[in-house]
Short mmCIF file of C-alpha atoms in Angstrom, two decimals:
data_model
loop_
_atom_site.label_atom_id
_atom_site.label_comp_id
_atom_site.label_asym_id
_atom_site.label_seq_id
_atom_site.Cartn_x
_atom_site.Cartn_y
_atom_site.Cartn_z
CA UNK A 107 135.65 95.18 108.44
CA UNK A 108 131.99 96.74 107.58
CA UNK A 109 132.15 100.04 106.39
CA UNK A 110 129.55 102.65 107.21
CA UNK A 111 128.48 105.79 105.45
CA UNK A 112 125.94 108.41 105.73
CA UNK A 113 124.40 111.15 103.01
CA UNK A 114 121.80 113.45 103.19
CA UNK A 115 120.38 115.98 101.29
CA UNK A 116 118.21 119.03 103.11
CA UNK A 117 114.84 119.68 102.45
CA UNK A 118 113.99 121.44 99.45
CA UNK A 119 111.33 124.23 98.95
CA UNK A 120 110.59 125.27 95.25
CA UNK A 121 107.88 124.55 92.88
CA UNK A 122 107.14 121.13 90.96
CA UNK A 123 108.60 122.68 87.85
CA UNK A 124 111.88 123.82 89.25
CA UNK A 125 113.00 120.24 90.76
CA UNK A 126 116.09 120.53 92.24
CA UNK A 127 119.35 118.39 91.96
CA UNK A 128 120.96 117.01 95.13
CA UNK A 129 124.27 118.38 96.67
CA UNK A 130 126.16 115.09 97.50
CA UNK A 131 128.90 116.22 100.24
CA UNK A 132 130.64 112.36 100.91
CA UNK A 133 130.08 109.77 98.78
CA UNK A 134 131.79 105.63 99.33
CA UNK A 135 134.14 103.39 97.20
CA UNK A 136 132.17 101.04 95.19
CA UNK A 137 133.84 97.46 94.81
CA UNK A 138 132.93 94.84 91.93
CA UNK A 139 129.22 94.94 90.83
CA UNK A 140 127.33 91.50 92.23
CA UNK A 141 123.43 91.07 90.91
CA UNK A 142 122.48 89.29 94.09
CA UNK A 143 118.98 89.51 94.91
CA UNK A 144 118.25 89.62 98.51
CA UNK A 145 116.15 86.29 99.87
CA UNK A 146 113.35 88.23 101.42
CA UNK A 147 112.67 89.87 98.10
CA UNK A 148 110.70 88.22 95.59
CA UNK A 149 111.36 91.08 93.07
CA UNK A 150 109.51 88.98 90.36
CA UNK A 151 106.32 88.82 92.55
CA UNK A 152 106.52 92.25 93.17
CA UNK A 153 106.98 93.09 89.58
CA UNK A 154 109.64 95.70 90.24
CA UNK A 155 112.59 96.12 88.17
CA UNK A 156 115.46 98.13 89.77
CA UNK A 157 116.79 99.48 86.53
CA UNK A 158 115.56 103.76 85.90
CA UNK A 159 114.01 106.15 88.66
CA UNK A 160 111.04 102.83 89.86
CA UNK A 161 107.75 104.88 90.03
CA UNK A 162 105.97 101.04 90.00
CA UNK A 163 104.23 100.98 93.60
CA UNK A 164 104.14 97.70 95.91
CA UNK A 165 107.75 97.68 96.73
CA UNK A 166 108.69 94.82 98.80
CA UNK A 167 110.30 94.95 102.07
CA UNK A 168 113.50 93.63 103.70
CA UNK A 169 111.93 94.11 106.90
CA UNK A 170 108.98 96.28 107.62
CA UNK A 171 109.20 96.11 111.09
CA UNK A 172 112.87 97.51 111.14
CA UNK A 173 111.27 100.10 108.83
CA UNK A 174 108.50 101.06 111.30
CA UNK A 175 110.85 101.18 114.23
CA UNK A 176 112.99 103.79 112.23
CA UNK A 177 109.74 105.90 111.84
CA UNK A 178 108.79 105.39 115.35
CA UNK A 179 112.18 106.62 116.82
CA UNK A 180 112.65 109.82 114.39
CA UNK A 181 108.82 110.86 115.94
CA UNK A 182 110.00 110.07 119.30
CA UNK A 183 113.36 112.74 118.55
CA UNK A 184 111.21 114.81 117.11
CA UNK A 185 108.98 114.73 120.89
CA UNK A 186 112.42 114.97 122.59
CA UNK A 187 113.50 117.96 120.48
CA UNK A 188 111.40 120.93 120.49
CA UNK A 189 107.74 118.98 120.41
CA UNK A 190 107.56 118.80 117.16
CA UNK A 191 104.50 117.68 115.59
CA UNK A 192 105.09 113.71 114.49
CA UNK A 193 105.44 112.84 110.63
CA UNK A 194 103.17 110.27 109.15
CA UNK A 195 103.85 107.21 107.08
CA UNK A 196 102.76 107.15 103.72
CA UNK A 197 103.19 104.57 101.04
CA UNK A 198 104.63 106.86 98.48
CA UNK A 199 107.31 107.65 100.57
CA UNK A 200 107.84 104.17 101.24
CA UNK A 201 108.13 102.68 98.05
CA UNK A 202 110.71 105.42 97.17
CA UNK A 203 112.57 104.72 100.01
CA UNK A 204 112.75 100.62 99.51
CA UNK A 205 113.35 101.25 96.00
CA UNK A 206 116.66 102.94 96.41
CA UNK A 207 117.47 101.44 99.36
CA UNK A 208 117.78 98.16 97.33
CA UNK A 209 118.25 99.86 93.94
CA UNK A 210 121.58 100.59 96.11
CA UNK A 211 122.25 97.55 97.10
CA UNK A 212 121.90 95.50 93.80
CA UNK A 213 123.69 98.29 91.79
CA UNK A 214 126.54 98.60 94.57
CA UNK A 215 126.57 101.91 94.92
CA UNK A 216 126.08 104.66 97.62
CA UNK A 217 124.34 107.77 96.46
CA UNK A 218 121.03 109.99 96.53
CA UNK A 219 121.17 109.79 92.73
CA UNK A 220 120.13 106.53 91.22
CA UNK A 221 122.24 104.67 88.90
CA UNK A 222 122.03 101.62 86.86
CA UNK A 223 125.18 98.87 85.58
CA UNK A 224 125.88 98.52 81.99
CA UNK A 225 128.11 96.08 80.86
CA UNK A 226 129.83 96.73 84.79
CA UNK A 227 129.66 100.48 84.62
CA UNK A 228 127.59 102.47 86.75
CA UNK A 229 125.68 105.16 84.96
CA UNK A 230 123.40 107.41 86.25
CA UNK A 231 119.89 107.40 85.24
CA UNK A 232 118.27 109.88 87.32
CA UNK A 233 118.59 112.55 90.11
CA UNK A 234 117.60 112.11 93.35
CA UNK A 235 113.59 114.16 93.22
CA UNK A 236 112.96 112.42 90.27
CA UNK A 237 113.08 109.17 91.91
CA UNK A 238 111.21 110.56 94.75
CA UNK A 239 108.52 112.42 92.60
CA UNK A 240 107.90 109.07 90.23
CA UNK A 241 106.23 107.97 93.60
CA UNK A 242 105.47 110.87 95.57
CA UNK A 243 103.45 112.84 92.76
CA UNK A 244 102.42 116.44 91.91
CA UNK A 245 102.09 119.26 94.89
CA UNK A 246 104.33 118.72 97.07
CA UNK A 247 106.27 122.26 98.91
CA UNK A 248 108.74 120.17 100.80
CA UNK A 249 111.21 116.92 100.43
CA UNK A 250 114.54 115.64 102.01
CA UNK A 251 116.20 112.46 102.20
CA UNK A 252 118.09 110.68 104.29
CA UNK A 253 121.00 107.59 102.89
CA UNK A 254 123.00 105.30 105.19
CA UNK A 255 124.79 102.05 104.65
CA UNK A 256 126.37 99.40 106.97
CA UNK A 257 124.34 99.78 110.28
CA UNK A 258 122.47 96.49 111.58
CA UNK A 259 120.02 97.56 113.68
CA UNK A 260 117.18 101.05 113.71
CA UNK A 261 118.83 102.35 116.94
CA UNK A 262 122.38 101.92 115.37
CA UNK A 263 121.57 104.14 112.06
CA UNK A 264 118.93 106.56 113.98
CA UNK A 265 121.55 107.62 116.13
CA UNK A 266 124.28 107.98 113.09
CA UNK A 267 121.81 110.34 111.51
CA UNK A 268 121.36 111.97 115.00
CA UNK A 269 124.97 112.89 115.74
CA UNK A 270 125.23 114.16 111.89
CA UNK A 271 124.24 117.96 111.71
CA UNK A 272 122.92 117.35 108.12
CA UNK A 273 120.53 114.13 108.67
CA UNK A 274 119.50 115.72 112.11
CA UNK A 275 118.55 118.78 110.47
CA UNK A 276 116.52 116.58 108.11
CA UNK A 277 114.68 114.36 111.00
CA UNK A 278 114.04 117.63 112.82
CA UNK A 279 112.63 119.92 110.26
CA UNK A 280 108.93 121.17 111.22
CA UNK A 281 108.41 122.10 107.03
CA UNK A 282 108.20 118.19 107.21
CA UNK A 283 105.03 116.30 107.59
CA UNK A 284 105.29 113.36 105.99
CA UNK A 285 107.53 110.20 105.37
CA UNK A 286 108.50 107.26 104.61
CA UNK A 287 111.74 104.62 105.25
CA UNK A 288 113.51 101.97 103.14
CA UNK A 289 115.76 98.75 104.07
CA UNK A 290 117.32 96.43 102.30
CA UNK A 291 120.08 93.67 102.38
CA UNK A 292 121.84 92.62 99.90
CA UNK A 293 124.52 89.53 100.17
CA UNK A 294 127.49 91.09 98.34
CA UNK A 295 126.87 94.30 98.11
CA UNK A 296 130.47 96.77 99.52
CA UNK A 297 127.55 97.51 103.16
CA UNK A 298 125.18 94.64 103.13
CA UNK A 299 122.65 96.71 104.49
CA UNK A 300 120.80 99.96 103.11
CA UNK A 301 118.53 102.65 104.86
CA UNK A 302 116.89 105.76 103.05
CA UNK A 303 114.84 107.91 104.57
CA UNK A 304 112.66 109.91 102.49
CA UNK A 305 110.87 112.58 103.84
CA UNK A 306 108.16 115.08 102.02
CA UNK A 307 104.97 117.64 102.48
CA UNK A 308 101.95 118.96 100.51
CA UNK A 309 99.75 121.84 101.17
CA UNK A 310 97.01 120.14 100.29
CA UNK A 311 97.53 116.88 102.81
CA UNK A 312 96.94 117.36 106.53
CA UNK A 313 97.75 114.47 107.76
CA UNK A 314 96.27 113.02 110.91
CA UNK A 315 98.49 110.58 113.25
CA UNK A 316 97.36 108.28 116.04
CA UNK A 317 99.92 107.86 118.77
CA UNK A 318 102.81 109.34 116.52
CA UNK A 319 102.37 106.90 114.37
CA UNK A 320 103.28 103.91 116.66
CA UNK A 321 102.27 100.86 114.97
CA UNK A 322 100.15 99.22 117.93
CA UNK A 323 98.62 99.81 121.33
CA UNK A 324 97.68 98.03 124.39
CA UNK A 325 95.59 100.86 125.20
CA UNK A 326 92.52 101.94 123.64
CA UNK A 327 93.18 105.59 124.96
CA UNK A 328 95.13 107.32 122.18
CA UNK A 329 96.67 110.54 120.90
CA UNK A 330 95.94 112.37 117.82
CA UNK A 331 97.81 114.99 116.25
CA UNK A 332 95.82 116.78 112.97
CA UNK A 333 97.41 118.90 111.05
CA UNK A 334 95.81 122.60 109.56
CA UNK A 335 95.98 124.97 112.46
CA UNK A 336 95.01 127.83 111.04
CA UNK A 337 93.82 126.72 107.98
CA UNK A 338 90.39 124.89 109.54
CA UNK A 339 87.85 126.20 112.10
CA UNK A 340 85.88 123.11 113.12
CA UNK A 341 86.53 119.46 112.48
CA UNK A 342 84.41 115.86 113.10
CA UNK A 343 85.93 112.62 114.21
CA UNK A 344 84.73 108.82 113.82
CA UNK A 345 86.21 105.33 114.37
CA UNK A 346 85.91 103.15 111.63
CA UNK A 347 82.39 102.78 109.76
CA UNK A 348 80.76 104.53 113.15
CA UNK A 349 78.74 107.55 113.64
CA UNK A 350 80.58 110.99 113.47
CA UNK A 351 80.82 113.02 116.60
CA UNK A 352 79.00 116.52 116.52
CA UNK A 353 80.90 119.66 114.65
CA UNK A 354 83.79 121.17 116.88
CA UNK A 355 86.19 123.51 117.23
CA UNK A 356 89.45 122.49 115.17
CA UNK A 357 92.26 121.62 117.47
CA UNK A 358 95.70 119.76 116.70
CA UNK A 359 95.92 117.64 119.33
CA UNK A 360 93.13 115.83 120.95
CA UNK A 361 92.86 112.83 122.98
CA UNK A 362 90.57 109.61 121.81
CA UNK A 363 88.79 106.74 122.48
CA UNK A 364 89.23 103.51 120.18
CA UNK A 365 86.60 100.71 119.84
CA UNK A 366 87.47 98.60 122.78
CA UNK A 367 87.77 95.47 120.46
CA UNK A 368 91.20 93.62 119.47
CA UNK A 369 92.78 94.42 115.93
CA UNK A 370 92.80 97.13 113.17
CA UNK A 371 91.19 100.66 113.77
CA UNK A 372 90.67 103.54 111.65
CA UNK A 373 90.09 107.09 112.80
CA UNK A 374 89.02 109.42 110.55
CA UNK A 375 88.74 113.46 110.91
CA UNK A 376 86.88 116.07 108.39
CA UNK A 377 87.81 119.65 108.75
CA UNK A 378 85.91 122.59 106.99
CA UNK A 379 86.02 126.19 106.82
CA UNK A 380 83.63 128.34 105.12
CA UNK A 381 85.17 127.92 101.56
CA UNK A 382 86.26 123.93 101.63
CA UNK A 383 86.84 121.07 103.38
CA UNK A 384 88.91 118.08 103.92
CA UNK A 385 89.48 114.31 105.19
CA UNK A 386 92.54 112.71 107.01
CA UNK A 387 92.97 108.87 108.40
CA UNK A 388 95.19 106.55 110.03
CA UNK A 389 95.13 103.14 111.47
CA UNK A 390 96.40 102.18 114.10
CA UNK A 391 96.46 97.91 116.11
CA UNK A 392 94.92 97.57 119.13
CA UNK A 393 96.69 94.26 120.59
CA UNK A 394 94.05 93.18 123.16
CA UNK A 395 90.25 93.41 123.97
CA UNK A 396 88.81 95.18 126.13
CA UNK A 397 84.95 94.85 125.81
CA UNK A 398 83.57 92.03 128.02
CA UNK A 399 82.37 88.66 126.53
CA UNK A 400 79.80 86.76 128.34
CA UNK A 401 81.09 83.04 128.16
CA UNK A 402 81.42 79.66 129.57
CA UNK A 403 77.86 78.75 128.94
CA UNK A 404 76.62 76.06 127.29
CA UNK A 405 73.26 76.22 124.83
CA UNK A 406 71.71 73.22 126.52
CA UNK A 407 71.81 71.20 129.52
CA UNK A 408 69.67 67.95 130.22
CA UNK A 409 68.64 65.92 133.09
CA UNK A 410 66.55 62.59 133.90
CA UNK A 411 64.78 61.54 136.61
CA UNK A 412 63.49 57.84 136.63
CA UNK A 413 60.27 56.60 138.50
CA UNK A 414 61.30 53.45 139.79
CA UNK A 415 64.09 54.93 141.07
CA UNK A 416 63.12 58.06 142.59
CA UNK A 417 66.28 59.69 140.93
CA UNK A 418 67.38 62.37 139.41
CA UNK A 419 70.34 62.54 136.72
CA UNK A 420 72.26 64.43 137.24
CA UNK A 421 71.30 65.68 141.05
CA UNK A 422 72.44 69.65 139.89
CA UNK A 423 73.92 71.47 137.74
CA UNK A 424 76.26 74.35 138.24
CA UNK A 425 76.83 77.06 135.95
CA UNK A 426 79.78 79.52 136.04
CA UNK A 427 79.24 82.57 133.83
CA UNK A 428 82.82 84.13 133.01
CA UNK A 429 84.31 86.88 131.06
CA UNK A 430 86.64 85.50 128.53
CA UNK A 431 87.74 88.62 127.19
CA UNK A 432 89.28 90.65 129.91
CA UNK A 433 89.35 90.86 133.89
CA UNK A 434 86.51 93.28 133.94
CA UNK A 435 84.04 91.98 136.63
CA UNK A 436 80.66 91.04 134.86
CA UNK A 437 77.34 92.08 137.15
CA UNK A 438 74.56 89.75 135.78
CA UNK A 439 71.16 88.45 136.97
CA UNK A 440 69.00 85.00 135.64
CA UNK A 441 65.28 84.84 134.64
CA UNK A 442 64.08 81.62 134.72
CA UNK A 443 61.25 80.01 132.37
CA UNK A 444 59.28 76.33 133.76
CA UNK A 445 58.35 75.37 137.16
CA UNK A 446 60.40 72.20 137.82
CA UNK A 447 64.11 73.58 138.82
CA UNK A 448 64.82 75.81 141.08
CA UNK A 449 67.87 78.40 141.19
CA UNK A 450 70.55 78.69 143.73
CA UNK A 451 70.89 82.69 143.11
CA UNK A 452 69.05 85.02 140.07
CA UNK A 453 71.70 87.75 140.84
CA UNK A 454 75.35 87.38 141.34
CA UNK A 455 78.74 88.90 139.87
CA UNK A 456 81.74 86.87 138.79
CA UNK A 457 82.86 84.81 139.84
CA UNK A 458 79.79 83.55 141.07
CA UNK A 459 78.18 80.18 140.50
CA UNK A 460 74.37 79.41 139.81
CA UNK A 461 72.97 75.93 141.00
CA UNK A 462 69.66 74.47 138.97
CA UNK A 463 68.21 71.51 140.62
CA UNK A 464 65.48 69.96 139.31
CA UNK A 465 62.68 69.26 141.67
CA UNK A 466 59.07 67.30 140.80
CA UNK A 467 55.87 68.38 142.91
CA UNK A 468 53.06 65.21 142.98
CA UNK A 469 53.05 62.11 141.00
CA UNK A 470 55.62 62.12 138.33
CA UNK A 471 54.49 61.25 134.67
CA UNK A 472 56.56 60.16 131.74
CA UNK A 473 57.66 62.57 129.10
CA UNK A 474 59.59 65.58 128.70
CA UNK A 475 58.96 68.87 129.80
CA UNK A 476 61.20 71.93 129.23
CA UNK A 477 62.57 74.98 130.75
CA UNK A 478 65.54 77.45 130.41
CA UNK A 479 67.62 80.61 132.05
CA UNK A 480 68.54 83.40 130.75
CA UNK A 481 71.75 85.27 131.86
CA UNK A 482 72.23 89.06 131.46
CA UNK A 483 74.96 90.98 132.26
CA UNK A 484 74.04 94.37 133.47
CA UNK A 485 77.36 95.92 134.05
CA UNK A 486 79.50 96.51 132.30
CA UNK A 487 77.40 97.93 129.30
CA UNK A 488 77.55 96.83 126.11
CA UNK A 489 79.09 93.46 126.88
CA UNK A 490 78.99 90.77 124.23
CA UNK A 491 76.68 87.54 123.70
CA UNK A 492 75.27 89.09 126.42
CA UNK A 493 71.97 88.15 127.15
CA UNK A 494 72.67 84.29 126.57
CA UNK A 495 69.63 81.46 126.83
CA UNK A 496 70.26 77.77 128.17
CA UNK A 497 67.47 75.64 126.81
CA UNK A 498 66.66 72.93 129.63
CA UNK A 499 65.19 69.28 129.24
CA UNK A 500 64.09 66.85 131.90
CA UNK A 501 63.18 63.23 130.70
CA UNK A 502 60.96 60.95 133.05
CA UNK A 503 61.42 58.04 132.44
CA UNK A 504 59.31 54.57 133.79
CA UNK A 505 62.25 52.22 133.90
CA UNK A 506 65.41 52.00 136.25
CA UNK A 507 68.58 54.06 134.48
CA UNK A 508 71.39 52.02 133.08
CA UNK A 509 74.40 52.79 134.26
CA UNK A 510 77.97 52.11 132.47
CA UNK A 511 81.31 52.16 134.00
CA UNK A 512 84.70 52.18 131.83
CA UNK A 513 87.79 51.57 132.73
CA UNK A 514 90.64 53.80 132.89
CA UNK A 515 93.99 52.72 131.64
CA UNK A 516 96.83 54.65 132.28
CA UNK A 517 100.59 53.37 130.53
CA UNK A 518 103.87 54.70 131.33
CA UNK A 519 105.22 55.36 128.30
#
């Protein structure tokens, strides 16, 4: 049978000075003490020892993605509940979290406090904020935590913490702004499985979120919620290393436009008043792309045309431009350079086809002569390897073309 427990502490509101001591109201058994590390830890990698209050950043993960889904679904209660502004994941909070989620685990034990084993006993080393504060630093006006053991999955232990007064009090609390989540597993441990939820604020941080700090997108549309209403009159925005917008009025919530290329984006917001100012970021996937991409052409295309033969080699040559990026339709139009092809079409939109056929007025000479297209997309703006060139050859040749033939072998196999 697989035991499950829950402990929180409520958030705390008192100088850095006064830190204060955690009220423990359940605590579990504790069976025989087993060192087992964990295989998706490499601990020595990492170069974290589980032994005092940690403080070392760069904890390693169980499972980061179970950790993000926790932080997703406390936002999305936090929505549900009252509209409450969405917390953001920091790395402070994280490594705190991990590192008593399997400080836990390895030391068999189930408390906010942090203990170590000597010689089999468990003694306490620290108390719970100064774990948290080895990580999460000076200037901080808020913290909680959140402790469970036993639960397999982020919807299983989410909703233990939401039908407990205490941890739902702790997930809901709009002194909150920031946090960060722990899991770990540990093979013979009394729960197998750990979560901690650590949860903190600063006056001096206003943090900005992107999509309540959902992970990913498919859509390069987004939300942003800033926070330091009432502390900032006018703010700037910017993705990535791009130009900042103009000066405007400070508002929590706006809505924004990521670059419309797959993969990682930053957005990035400076507020001022008329006495200071201040920067906020976060980064957020965008899984697909949504700027066109002018493809399926090659650099160069050739023909031949032989004398004695009166022949040309090949007779045409179609050309297909395509967007190989997304379904957008591509608008485009050809110039052509040289006087010895002609085109089927110099406009057309996808998935339209252009035809060069190569074409000799009087008495054909020997050599080479040389032409090209050029395709460019006119709508939509903006759309990559757009325009693109395709250098043309004809060869004239004086003597009959030689022609091949291979056969084809096909086995059964």
């Amino acid at each position: 049978m697989r035991w499950i427990f829950l402990l929180c502490i409520a958030f705390s509101l008192m100088p850095d000075s006064a830190v204060a001591q955690p009220h423990l109201w359940s605590s579990s058994s504790l069976g025989e003490a087993l060192f087992i590390t964990p295989e998706t830890l490499v601990l020595g990698d990492a170069g974290v020892c589980y032994t005092g209050c940690g403080g070392i950043p760069g904890v390693p993960s169980a499972n980061a993605d179970y950790e993000q889904q926790v932080i997703e679904l406390v936002n999305a209660q936090r929505l549900a509940n009252g509209n409450l502004p969405p917390l953001k994941r920091v790395d402070t909070l994280i490594d705190s979290a991990r590192y008593h989620a399997t400080d836990m685990g390895q030391d068999n034990y189930f408390d906010h406090d942090s203990y170590d084993r000597v010689n089999g006993a468990l003694v306490r080393v620290c108390g719970t904020w100064d774990r948290v504060l080895a990580y999460y630093g000076s200037g901080w006006n808020a913290l909680a935590e959140n402790i469970a053991a036993g639960y397999g999955t982020p919807a299983d232990v989410m909703a233990g913490w939401m039908n407990s007064s205490g941890h739902r009090a702790n997930i809901l609390n709009p002194n909150l702004r920031e946090i960060g989540v722990g899991y770990a597993t540990v093979s013979g441990s009394s729960y197998g499985r750990y979560w901690v939820q650590n949860f903190g604020s600063k006056s001096t941080r206003y943090p900005l979120v992107i999509n309540r700090e959902s992970a990913a997108t498919d859509d390069y549309h987004v939300s942003l919620y800033i926070y330091g209403a009432g502390t900032w009159i006018e703010m700037r925005l910017r993705n990535d290393a791009d130009a900042w917008t103009a000066w405007q009025p400070f508002r929590s919530q706006v809505e924004w436009t990521l670059p419309q290329m797959k993969g990682m984006h930053t957005v990035i917001v400076e507020m001022r008043n008329s006495n200071s100012s201040a920067t906020s970021s976060d980064t957020i996937y965008l899984n697909r792309d949504y700027l066109a991409t002018l493809g399926n052409l090659s650099a160069t295309s050739a023909f031949i045309y032989s004398i004695p033969e009166g022949q040309f080699m090949p007779e045409s040559l179609v050309v297909s431009p395509q967007n190989t990026t997304s379904a957008e339709t591509l608008v485009w139009t050809v110039a052509q350079s040289g006087n010895w092809f002609t085109l089927s079409s110099t406009s057309g939109s996808t998935p339209d086809s252009i035809t060069i056929t190569p074409y000799l007025a009087g008495s054909p000479v020997a050599g080479t002569v040389t032409g090209s297209i050029t395709v460019t997309v006119m709508q939509p703006l903006n759309t990559r390897n757009s325009p693109q060139r395709i250098s043309l050859t004809l060869q004239v040749i004086e003597v009959p073309m030689r022609r091949v033939f291979l056969p084809l072998v096909c086995r059964d196999f």
